[in-house]
Coordinates of C-alpha atoms and ligand atoms in Angstrom, one line a residue:
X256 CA 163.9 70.8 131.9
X257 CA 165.1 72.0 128.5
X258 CA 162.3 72.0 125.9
X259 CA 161.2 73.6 122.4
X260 CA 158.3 75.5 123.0
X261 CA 156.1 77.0 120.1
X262 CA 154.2 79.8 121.7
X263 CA 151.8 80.7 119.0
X264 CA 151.6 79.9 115.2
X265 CA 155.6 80.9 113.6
X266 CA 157.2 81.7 117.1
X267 CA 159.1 79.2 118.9
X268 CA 162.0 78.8 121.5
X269 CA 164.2 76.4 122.8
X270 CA 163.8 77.5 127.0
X271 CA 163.7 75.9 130.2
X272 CA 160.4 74.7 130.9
X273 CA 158.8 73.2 134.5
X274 CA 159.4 69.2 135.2
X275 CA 156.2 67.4 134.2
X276 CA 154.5 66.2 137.0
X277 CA 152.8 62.7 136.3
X278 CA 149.3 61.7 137.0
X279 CA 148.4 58.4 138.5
X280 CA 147.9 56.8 135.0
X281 CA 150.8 58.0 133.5
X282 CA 154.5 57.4 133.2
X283 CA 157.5 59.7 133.0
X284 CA 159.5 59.6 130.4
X285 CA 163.2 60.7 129.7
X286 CA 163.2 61.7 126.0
X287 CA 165.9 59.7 123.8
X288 CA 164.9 60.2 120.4
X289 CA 162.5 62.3 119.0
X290 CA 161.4 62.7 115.0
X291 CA 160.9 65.7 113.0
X292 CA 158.1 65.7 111.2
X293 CA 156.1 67.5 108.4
X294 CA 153.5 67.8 110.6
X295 CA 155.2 70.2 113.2
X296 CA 156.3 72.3 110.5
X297 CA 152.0 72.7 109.8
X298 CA 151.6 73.1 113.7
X299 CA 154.4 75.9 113.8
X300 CA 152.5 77.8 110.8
X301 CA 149.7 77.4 112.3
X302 CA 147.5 76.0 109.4
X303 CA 147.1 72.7 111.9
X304 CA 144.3 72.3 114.9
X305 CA 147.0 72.9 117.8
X306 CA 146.9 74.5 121.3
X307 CA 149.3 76.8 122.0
X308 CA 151.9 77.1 123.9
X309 CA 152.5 73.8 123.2
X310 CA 156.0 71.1 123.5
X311 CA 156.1 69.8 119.9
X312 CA 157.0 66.4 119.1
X313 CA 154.7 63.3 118.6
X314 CA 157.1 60.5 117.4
X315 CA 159.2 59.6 120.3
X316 CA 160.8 57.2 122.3
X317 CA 162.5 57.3 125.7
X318 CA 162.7 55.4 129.0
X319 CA 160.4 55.6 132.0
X320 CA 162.0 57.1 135.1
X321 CA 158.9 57.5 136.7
X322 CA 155.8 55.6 137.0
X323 CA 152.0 56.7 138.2
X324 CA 150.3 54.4 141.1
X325 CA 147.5 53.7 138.9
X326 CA 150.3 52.1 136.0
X327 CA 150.2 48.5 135.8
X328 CA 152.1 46.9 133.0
X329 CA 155.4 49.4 132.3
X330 CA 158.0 49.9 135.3
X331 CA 161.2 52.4 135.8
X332 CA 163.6 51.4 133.3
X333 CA 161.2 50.3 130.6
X334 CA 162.2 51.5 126.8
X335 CA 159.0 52.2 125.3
X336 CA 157.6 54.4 121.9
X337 CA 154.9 56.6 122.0
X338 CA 151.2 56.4 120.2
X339 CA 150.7 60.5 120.4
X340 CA 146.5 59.6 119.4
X341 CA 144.5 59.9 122.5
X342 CA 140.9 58.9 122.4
X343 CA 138.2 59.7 124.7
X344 CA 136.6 55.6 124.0
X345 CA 132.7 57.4 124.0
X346 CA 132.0 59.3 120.8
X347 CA 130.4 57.5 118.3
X348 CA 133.7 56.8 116.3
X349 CA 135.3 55.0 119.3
X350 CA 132.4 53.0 119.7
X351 CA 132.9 51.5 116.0
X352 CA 136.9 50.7 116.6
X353 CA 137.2 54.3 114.5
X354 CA 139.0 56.0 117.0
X355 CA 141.1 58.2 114.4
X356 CA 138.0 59.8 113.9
X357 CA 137.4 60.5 117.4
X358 CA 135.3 63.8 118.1
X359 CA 137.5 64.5 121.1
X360 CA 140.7 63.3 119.6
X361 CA 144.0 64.9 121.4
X362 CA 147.5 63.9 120.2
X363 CA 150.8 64.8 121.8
X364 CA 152.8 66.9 120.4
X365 CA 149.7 68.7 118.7
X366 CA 147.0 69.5 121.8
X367 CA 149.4 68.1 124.7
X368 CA 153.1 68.6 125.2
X369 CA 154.9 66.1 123.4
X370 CA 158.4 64.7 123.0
X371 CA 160.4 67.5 121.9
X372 CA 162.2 68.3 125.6
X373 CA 164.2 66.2 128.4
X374 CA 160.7 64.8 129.6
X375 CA 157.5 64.3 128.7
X376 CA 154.6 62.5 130.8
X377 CA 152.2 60.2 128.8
X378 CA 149.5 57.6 129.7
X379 CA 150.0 54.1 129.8
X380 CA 147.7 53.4 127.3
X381 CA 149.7 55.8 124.6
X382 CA 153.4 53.7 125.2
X383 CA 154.5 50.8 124.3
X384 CA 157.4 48.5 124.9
X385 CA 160.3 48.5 122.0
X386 CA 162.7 45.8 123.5
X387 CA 165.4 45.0 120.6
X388 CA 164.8 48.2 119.2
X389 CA 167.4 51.2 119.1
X390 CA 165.5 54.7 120.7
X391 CA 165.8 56.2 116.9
X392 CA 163.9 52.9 115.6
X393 CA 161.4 54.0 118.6
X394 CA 161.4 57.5 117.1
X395 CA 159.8 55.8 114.1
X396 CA 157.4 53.7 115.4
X397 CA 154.4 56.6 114.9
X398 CA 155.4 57.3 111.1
X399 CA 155.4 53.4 110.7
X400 CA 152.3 53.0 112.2
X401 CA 150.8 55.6 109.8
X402 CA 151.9 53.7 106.8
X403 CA 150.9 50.2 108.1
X404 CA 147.3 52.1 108.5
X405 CA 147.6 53.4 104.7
X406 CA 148.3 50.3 103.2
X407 CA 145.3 48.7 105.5
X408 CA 143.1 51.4 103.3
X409 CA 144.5 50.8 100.0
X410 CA 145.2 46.7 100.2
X411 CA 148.3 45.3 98.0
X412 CA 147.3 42.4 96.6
X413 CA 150.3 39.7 95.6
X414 CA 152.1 40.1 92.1
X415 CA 150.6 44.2 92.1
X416 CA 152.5 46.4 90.4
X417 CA 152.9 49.7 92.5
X418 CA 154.0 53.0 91.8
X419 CA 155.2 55.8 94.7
X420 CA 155.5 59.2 94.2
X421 CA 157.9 60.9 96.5
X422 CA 161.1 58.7 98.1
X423 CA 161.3 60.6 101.6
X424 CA 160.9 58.8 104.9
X425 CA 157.6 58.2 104.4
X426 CA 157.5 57.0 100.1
X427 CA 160.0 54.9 101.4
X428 CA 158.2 53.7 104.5
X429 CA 155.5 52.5 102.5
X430 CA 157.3 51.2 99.8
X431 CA 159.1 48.4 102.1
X432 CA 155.4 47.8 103.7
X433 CA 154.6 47.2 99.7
X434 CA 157.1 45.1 99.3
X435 CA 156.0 43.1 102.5
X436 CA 152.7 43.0 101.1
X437 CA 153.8 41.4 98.0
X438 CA 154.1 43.6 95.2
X439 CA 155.7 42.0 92.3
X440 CA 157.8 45.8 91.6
X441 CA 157.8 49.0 92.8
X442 CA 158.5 51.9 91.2
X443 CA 159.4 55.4 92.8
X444 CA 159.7 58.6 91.4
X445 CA 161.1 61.4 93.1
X446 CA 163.1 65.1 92.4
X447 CA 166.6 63.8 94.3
X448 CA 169.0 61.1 93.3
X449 CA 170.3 60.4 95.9
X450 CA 166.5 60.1 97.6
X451 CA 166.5 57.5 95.2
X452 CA 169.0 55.8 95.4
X453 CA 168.5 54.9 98.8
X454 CA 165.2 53.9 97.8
X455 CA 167.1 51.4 95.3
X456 CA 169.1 50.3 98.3
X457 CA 166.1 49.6 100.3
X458 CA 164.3 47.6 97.5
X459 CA 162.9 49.8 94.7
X460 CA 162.1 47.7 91.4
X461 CA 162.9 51.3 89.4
X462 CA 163.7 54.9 90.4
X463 CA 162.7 57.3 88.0
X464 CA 163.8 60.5 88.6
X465 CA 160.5 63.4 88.2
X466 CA 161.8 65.2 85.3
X467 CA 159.9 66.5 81.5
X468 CA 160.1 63.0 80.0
X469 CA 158.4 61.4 83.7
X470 CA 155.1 60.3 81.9
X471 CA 156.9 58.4 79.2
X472 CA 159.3 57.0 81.1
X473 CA 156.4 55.6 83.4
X474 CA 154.2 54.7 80.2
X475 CA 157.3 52.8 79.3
X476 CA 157.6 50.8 82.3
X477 CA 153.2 49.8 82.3
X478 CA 151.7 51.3 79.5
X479 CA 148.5 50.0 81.1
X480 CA 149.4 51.3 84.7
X481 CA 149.7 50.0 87.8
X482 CA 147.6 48.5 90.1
X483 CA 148.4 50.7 93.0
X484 CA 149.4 54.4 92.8
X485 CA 150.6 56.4 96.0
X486 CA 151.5 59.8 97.1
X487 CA 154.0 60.3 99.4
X488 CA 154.5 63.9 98.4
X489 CA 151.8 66.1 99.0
X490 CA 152.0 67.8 96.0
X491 CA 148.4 68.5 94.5
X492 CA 150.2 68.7 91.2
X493 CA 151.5 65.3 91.5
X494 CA 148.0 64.2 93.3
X495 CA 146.2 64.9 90.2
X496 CA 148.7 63.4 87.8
X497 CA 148.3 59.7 89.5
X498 CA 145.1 59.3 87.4
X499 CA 147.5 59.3 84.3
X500 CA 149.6 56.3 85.7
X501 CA 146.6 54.3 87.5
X502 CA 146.0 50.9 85.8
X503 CA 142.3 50.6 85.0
X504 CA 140.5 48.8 88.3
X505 CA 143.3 50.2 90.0
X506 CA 143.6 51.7 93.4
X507 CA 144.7 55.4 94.1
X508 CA 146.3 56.4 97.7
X509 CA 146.3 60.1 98.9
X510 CA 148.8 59.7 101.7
X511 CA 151.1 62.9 101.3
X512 CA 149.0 65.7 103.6
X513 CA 148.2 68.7 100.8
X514 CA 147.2 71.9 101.6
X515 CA 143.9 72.3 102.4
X516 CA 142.4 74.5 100.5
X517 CA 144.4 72.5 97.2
X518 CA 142.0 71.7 94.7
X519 CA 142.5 69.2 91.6
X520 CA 140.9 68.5 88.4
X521 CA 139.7 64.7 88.1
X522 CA 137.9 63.7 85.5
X523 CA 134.4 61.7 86.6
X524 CA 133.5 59.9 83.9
X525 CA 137.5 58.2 84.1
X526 CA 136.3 56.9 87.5
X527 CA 133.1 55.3 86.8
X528 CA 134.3 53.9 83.3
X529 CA 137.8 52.7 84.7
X530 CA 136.5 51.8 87.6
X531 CA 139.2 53.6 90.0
X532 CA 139.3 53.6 93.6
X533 CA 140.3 56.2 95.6
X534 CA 142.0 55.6 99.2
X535 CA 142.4 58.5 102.0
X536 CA 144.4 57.7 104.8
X537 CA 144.4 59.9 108.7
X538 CA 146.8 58.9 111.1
X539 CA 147.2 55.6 112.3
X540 CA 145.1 53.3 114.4
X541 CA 146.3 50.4 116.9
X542 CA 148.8 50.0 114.6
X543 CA 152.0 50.7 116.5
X544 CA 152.5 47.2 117.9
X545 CA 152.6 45.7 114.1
X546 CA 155.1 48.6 113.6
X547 CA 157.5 48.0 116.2
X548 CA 157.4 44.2 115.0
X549 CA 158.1 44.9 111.5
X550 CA 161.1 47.0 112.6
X551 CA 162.1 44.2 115.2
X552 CA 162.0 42.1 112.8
X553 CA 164.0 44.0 109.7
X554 CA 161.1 44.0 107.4
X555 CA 161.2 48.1 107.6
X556 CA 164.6 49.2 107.6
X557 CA 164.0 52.4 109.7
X558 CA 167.3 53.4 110.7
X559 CA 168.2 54.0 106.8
X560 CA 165.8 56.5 106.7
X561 CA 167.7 58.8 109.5
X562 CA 169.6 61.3 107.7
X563 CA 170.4 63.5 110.6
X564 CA 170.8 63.3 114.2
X565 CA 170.7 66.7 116.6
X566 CA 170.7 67.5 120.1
X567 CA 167.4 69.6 121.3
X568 CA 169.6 72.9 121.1
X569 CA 170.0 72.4 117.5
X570 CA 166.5 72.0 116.7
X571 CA 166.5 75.5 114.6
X572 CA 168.7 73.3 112.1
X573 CA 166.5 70.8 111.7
X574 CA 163.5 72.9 111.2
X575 CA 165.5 75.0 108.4
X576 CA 166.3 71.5 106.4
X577 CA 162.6 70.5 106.9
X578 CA 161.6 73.7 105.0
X579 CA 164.2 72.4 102.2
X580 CA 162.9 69.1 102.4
X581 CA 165.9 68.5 99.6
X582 CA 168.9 68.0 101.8
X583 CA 167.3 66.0 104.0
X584 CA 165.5 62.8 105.5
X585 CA 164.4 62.1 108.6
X586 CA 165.8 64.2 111.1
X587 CA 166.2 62.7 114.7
X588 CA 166.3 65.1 117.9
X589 CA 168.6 62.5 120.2
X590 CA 169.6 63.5 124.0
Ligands
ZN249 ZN1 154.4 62.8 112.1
ZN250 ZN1 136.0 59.3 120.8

């Protein structure tokens, strides 16, 4: 089969590559769509726990053409999405429903081959069915499932005021989950118009463009802040700025993944006197089924956020517009 193959940290080729074989409790699956994500881009430079040579690709969808004996709810034919987390159910995390944290946590796409190539084998327990949804929706399940899992952390309470920075797929991933939530307005700020306009299209309250008059324009909008504040950028300059916009009592949500050696400057004595809450977010956790319903059910427009669509043997393209993150949104490997 044809497959991208990164063979250590900044090398990678697009090569044939043996058929997967299956194992009893797994399925074979036929690779329809497939997303880009930031995240490859870390495991390709190697500043991301990854085994190498490794397939890339851990938000994908496809159809099973092959099913181990052990299987016992998916058959041949089957559309289904893929959950890349794999937990090993002993460690202490997995024992308190924590298994994002698991101490032997493998993902495809990161430690096992994953969904860039024709096919890919995966265990039952990692797929799941995504009837009356289109294979790039499938592709989008993962990302979806990592925002449902932020805005778990971070709570939006009805009639909150929330303010994204960043309107990629993501900022605007978890600005319709807002909105779904119950926010009275959202406001998104971003470097691209026409990233913002689409998140306009898709439901923004405001789009401010990130320019030298950002902070008043924002002061202007709350002078007292908002409730909720979210990155969606991964920008430890931005990070660090969300303290100016954060409503006192209000909650703070590091979602964009920063470098990590970044360091900020907070100020201490704002959190215990404002009372601020600060919200991490890793990955997502059984959250893929309320993802796939949400998209089923147009409450996440996911398709909007596909700006590109490539075959496999273009995949050099996409990884050149996902270093100039301007051009582009999600980008969708399709076969
Ligand atoms: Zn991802
Ligand atoms: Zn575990």
């Amino acid at each position: 089969m044809k497959a991208v193959v990164f063979d250590a940290p900044g090398k990678f080729s697009i090569r044939e590559m043996p058929d997967p074989e299956i194992k009893p409790d797994e399925v074979l699956i036929a690779v329809k769509a497939s997303g880009v994500c930031g995240t490859d881009i870390h495991i390709y430079d190697g500043d991301f726990i990854a085994d190498y040579p490794l397939i890339p690709g851990h938000e994908f969808s496809g159809e099973i053409v092959e099913a181990g004996k052990d299987v016992e709810n998916f058959r041949v034919g089957d559309k289904v999405a893929v959950d890349p987390c794999m937990f090993c159910r002993k460690c202490s995390f997995c024992r308190e429903n924590r298994e994002n944290f698991c101490i032997n946590l493998q993902a495809y796409g990161v430690h096992v081959n994953g969904g860039f190539a024709e096919f890919a084998a995966v265990k039952e327990a990692n797929i799941y069915n995504i009837q009356g949804l289109s294979f790039v929706e499938g592709a989008l399940v993962e990302p979806v499932g990592c925002g449902i899992h932020g805005i778990k952390q971070v709570g939006i309470d009805i009639g909150d005021h929330v303010l994204i920075f960043g309107s990629g797929p993501i900022g605007l991933i978890l600005m319709q989950l807002c909105k779904n939530s119950g926010a009275a307005t959202l406001t998104v700020v971003d470097l691209v118009e026409e990233k913002l306009e689409l998140a306009k299209k898709l439901g923004a309250t405001n789009v401010i463009k990130a320019d030298d008059d950002l902070q008043e324009k924002l002061k202007s909008l709350r002078s007292e802040g908002f409730q909720v504040v979210i990155d969606a950028t991964g920008s430890p300059a931005v990070v660090e700025s969300m303290f100016n916009y954060v409503r006192d009592r209000g909650r703070i949500l590091f979602f964009g993944v920063c470098p990590q050696k970044a360091r900020i400057q907070i100020s201490p004595y704002d959190v215990y006197k404002r009372e601020l809450k600060i919200y991490g977010t890793f990955s997502l956790l059984h959250t893929s089924s309320v993802a796939i319903d949400m998209i089923r059910e147009k409450k996440i427009n996911a398709e909007a956020l596909v700006s590109h669509k490539l075959p496999l043997d273009q995949f050099d393209s996409a990884f050149e517009m996902m270093h100039n993150r301007a051009s582009s949104m999600k980008i969708i490997i399709e076969q």
